[in-house]
Amino acid sequence: GHKKNPTKTISSKFKSQLAALIQVMGATAPHFVRCIKPNKELKSGIFTNQMVLRQLSYAGILEVCIIRKHGYPIRLNENEFFHRYKLLTSGHALDGPVAGKCWDVNALLRELSLMGLLKDNLWQLGNPDEKSEEQPKVFMKD
């Protein structure tokens, strides 16, 4: 019989490295840092408005800012939201465990709405992907 050569080809190495990269990216929540040059001279203390705006526009950051401004710029997971805003309520509707938690974000949202502190059209409770282990988030407008 004829034995296969045990050495990997360049394309098989690339394919396995790409598969490993996709697996890592799927298991993480990457954040990207954009570097903006403040001026052509690259000197501190000098800020060229048009140059910075052009870079922000080309990178799509201005569009993201506009979308977030018109959308829901405040995004807190339900644990952060609950512990930050529970102090505004009497707390009587918030007692007792719900779904294995010692707090109920839905009760807090209802109570804040009833108190007039949170208008119904200015917030939304969102659930992350089913595959995600993230907590649901509370999205609020300014």
Short mmCIF file of C-alpha atoms in Angstrom, two decimals:
data_model
loop_
_atom_site.label_atom_id
_atom_site.label_comp_id
_atom_site.label_asym_id
_atom_site.label_seq_id
_atom_site.Cartn_x
_atom_site.Cartn_y
_atom_site.Cartn_z
CA GLY A 1 0.00 0.00 0.00
CA HIS A 2 0.89 3.62 -0.41
CA LYS A 3 1.26 5.68 2.82
CA LYS A 4 0.24 9.34 2.94
CA ASN A 5 2.89 11.93 3.67
CA PRO A 6 2.44 12.93 7.36
CA THR A 7 3.63 16.52 6.71
CA LYS A 8 0.92 19.17 6.47
CA THR A 9 0.45 21.28 3.41
CA ILE A 10 0.31 25.06 3.67
CA SER A 11 -3.40 25.05 2.90
CA SER A 12 -4.18 22.44 5.58
CA LYS A 13 -2.19 24.46 8.15
CA PHE A 14 -4.10 27.61 7.15
CA LYS A 15 -7.43 25.78 7.35
CA SER A 16 -6.70 24.44 10.86
CA GLN A 17 -5.45 27.84 12.08
CA LEU A 18 -8.54 29.55 10.66
CA ALA A 19 -10.81 27.01 12.37
CA ALA A 20 -9.01 27.62 15.69
CA LEU A 21 -9.35 31.40 15.27
CA ILE A 22 -13.08 31.12 14.51
CA GLN A 23 -13.51 28.94 17.60
CA VAL A 24 -11.71 31.51 19.81
CA MET A 25 -13.71 34.42 18.34
CA GLY A 26 -16.97 32.51 18.88
CA ALA A 27 -16.12 31.94 22.55
CA THR A 28 -15.21 35.56 23.32
CA ALA A 29 -16.73 39.03 23.17
CA PRO A 30 -14.05 41.03 21.34
CA HIS A 31 -13.78 44.79 21.74
CA PHE A 32 -12.02 46.91 19.16
CA VAL A 33 -9.88 49.95 19.78
CA ARG A 34 -9.72 52.63 17.12
CA CYS A 35 -6.74 54.95 17.07
CA ILE A 36 -7.46 58.46 15.85
CA LYS A 37 -4.60 60.76 14.92
CA PRO A 38 -5.26 64.25 16.34
CA ASN A 39 -3.14 66.12 13.77
CA LYS A 40 -0.79 65.60 10.82
CA GLU A 41 2.21 66.65 12.88
CA LEU A 42 1.48 63.92 15.48
CA LYS A 43 2.22 66.41 18.27
CA SER A 44 0.42 66.59 21.59
CA GLY A 45 -1.84 69.52 22.37
CA ILE A 46 -2.83 70.08 18.72
CA PHE A 47 -6.30 68.96 17.64
CA THR A 48 -7.35 69.33 13.98
CA ASN A 49 -11.16 69.09 13.97
CA GLN A 50 -11.65 68.24 10.28
CA MET A 51 -8.97 65.55 10.32
CA VAL A 52 -10.48 63.87 13.38
CA LEU A 53 -14.05 64.07 12.01
CA ARG A 54 -12.92 62.55 8.71
CA GLN A 55 -11.28 59.61 10.52
CA LEU A 56 -14.35 59.08 12.70
CA SER A 57 -16.57 59.15 9.63
CA TYR A 58 -14.41 56.71 7.62
CA ALA A 59 -14.25 54.30 10.57
CA GLY A 60 -18.06 54.36 10.88
CA ILE A 61 -17.91 55.69 14.42
CA LEU A 62 -20.02 58.79 13.73
CA GLU A 63 -22.77 56.57 12.35
CA VAL A 64 -22.64 54.34 15.43
CA CYS A 65 -22.90 57.43 17.68
CA ILE A 66 -25.94 58.69 15.75
CA ILE A 67 -27.65 55.29 15.92
CA ARG A 68 -27.01 54.98 19.65
CA LYS A 69 -28.26 58.51 20.23
CA HIS A 70 -31.54 57.73 18.46
CA GLY A 71 -31.74 54.27 20.00
CA TYR A 72 -30.97 53.02 23.47
CA PRO A 73 -27.58 54.37 24.60
CA ILE A 74 -27.89 53.05 28.18
CA ARG A 75 -27.37 49.29 28.31
CA LEU A 76 -27.09 47.54 31.66
CA ASN A 77 -27.34 43.85 32.41
CA GLU A 78 -30.30 43.14 34.66
CA ASN A 79 -28.13 42.64 37.75
CA GLU A 80 -26.43 46.04 37.32
CA PHE A 81 -29.78 47.70 36.58
CA PHE A 82 -31.46 46.14 39.60
CA HIS A 83 -28.75 47.09 42.08
CA ARG A 84 -28.39 50.62 40.69
CA TYR A 85 -32.12 51.53 40.60
CA LYS A 86 -33.71 49.49 43.42
CA LEU A 87 -32.94 52.31 45.85
CA LEU A 88 -35.50 54.53 44.10
CA THR A 89 -38.40 52.27 45.10
CA SER A 90 -40.08 51.23 48.33
CA GLY A 91 -38.76 47.74 47.70
CA HIS A 92 -41.92 45.87 48.75
CA ALA A 93 -42.54 44.49 45.24
CA LEU A 94 -38.93 43.43 44.89
CA ASP A 95 -38.73 40.87 47.67
CA GLY A 96 -38.49 37.16 47.00
CA PRO A 97 -36.50 34.98 44.64
CA VAL A 98 -37.44 34.71 40.97
CA ALA A 99 -35.99 32.01 38.70
CA GLY A 100 -33.18 31.26 41.13
CA LYS A 101 -32.27 34.93 41.66
CA CYS A 102 -32.73 36.90 44.84
CA TRP A 103 -34.16 39.84 42.83
CA ASP A 104 -36.81 40.47 40.19
CA VAL A 105 -35.90 43.01 37.52
CA ASN A 106 -39.40 42.87 35.97
CA ALA A 107 -40.97 43.91 39.31
CA LEU A 108 -38.48 46.77 39.55
CA LEU A 109 -39.26 47.92 36.00
CA ARG A 110 -43.03 47.82 36.75
CA GLU A 111 -42.60 49.75 40.00
CA LEU A 112 -40.37 52.41 38.40
CA SER A 113 -42.97 52.78 35.62
CA LEU A 114 -45.86 53.08 38.11
CA MET A 115 -43.90 55.72 40.03
CA GLY A 116 -43.44 57.69 36.79
CA LEU A 117 -39.65 57.40 36.99
CA LEU A 118 -39.39 55.22 33.89
CA LYS A 119 -41.64 55.97 30.93
CA ASP A 120 -42.84 52.89 29.04
CA ASN A 121 -41.54 54.01 25.64
CA LEU A 122 -38.04 54.79 26.97
CA TRP A 123 -36.88 51.32 28.00
CA GLN A 124 -36.83 47.75 26.77
CA LEU A 125 -35.79 44.47 28.35
CA GLY A 126 -33.76 42.46 25.85
CA ASN A 127 -32.64 38.87 25.89
CA PRO A 128 -29.26 37.89 24.49
CA ASP A 129 -28.81 35.01 22.08
CA GLU A 130 -30.00 31.63 23.36
CA LYS A 131 -26.42 30.34 23.11
CA SER A 132 -25.07 33.21 25.19
CA GLU A 133 -24.56 32.93 28.93
CA GLU A 134 -25.08 36.70 29.25
CA GLN A 135 -27.83 38.06 31.45
CA PRO A 136 -30.71 39.85 29.75
CA LYS A 137 -30.08 43.59 29.44
CA VAL A 138 -32.18 46.63 30.19
CA PHE A 139 -31.95 49.15 27.36
CA MET A 140 -32.91 52.76 28.20
CA LYS A 141 -33.08 56.02 26.33
CA ASP A 142 -31.77 59.20 27.94
#
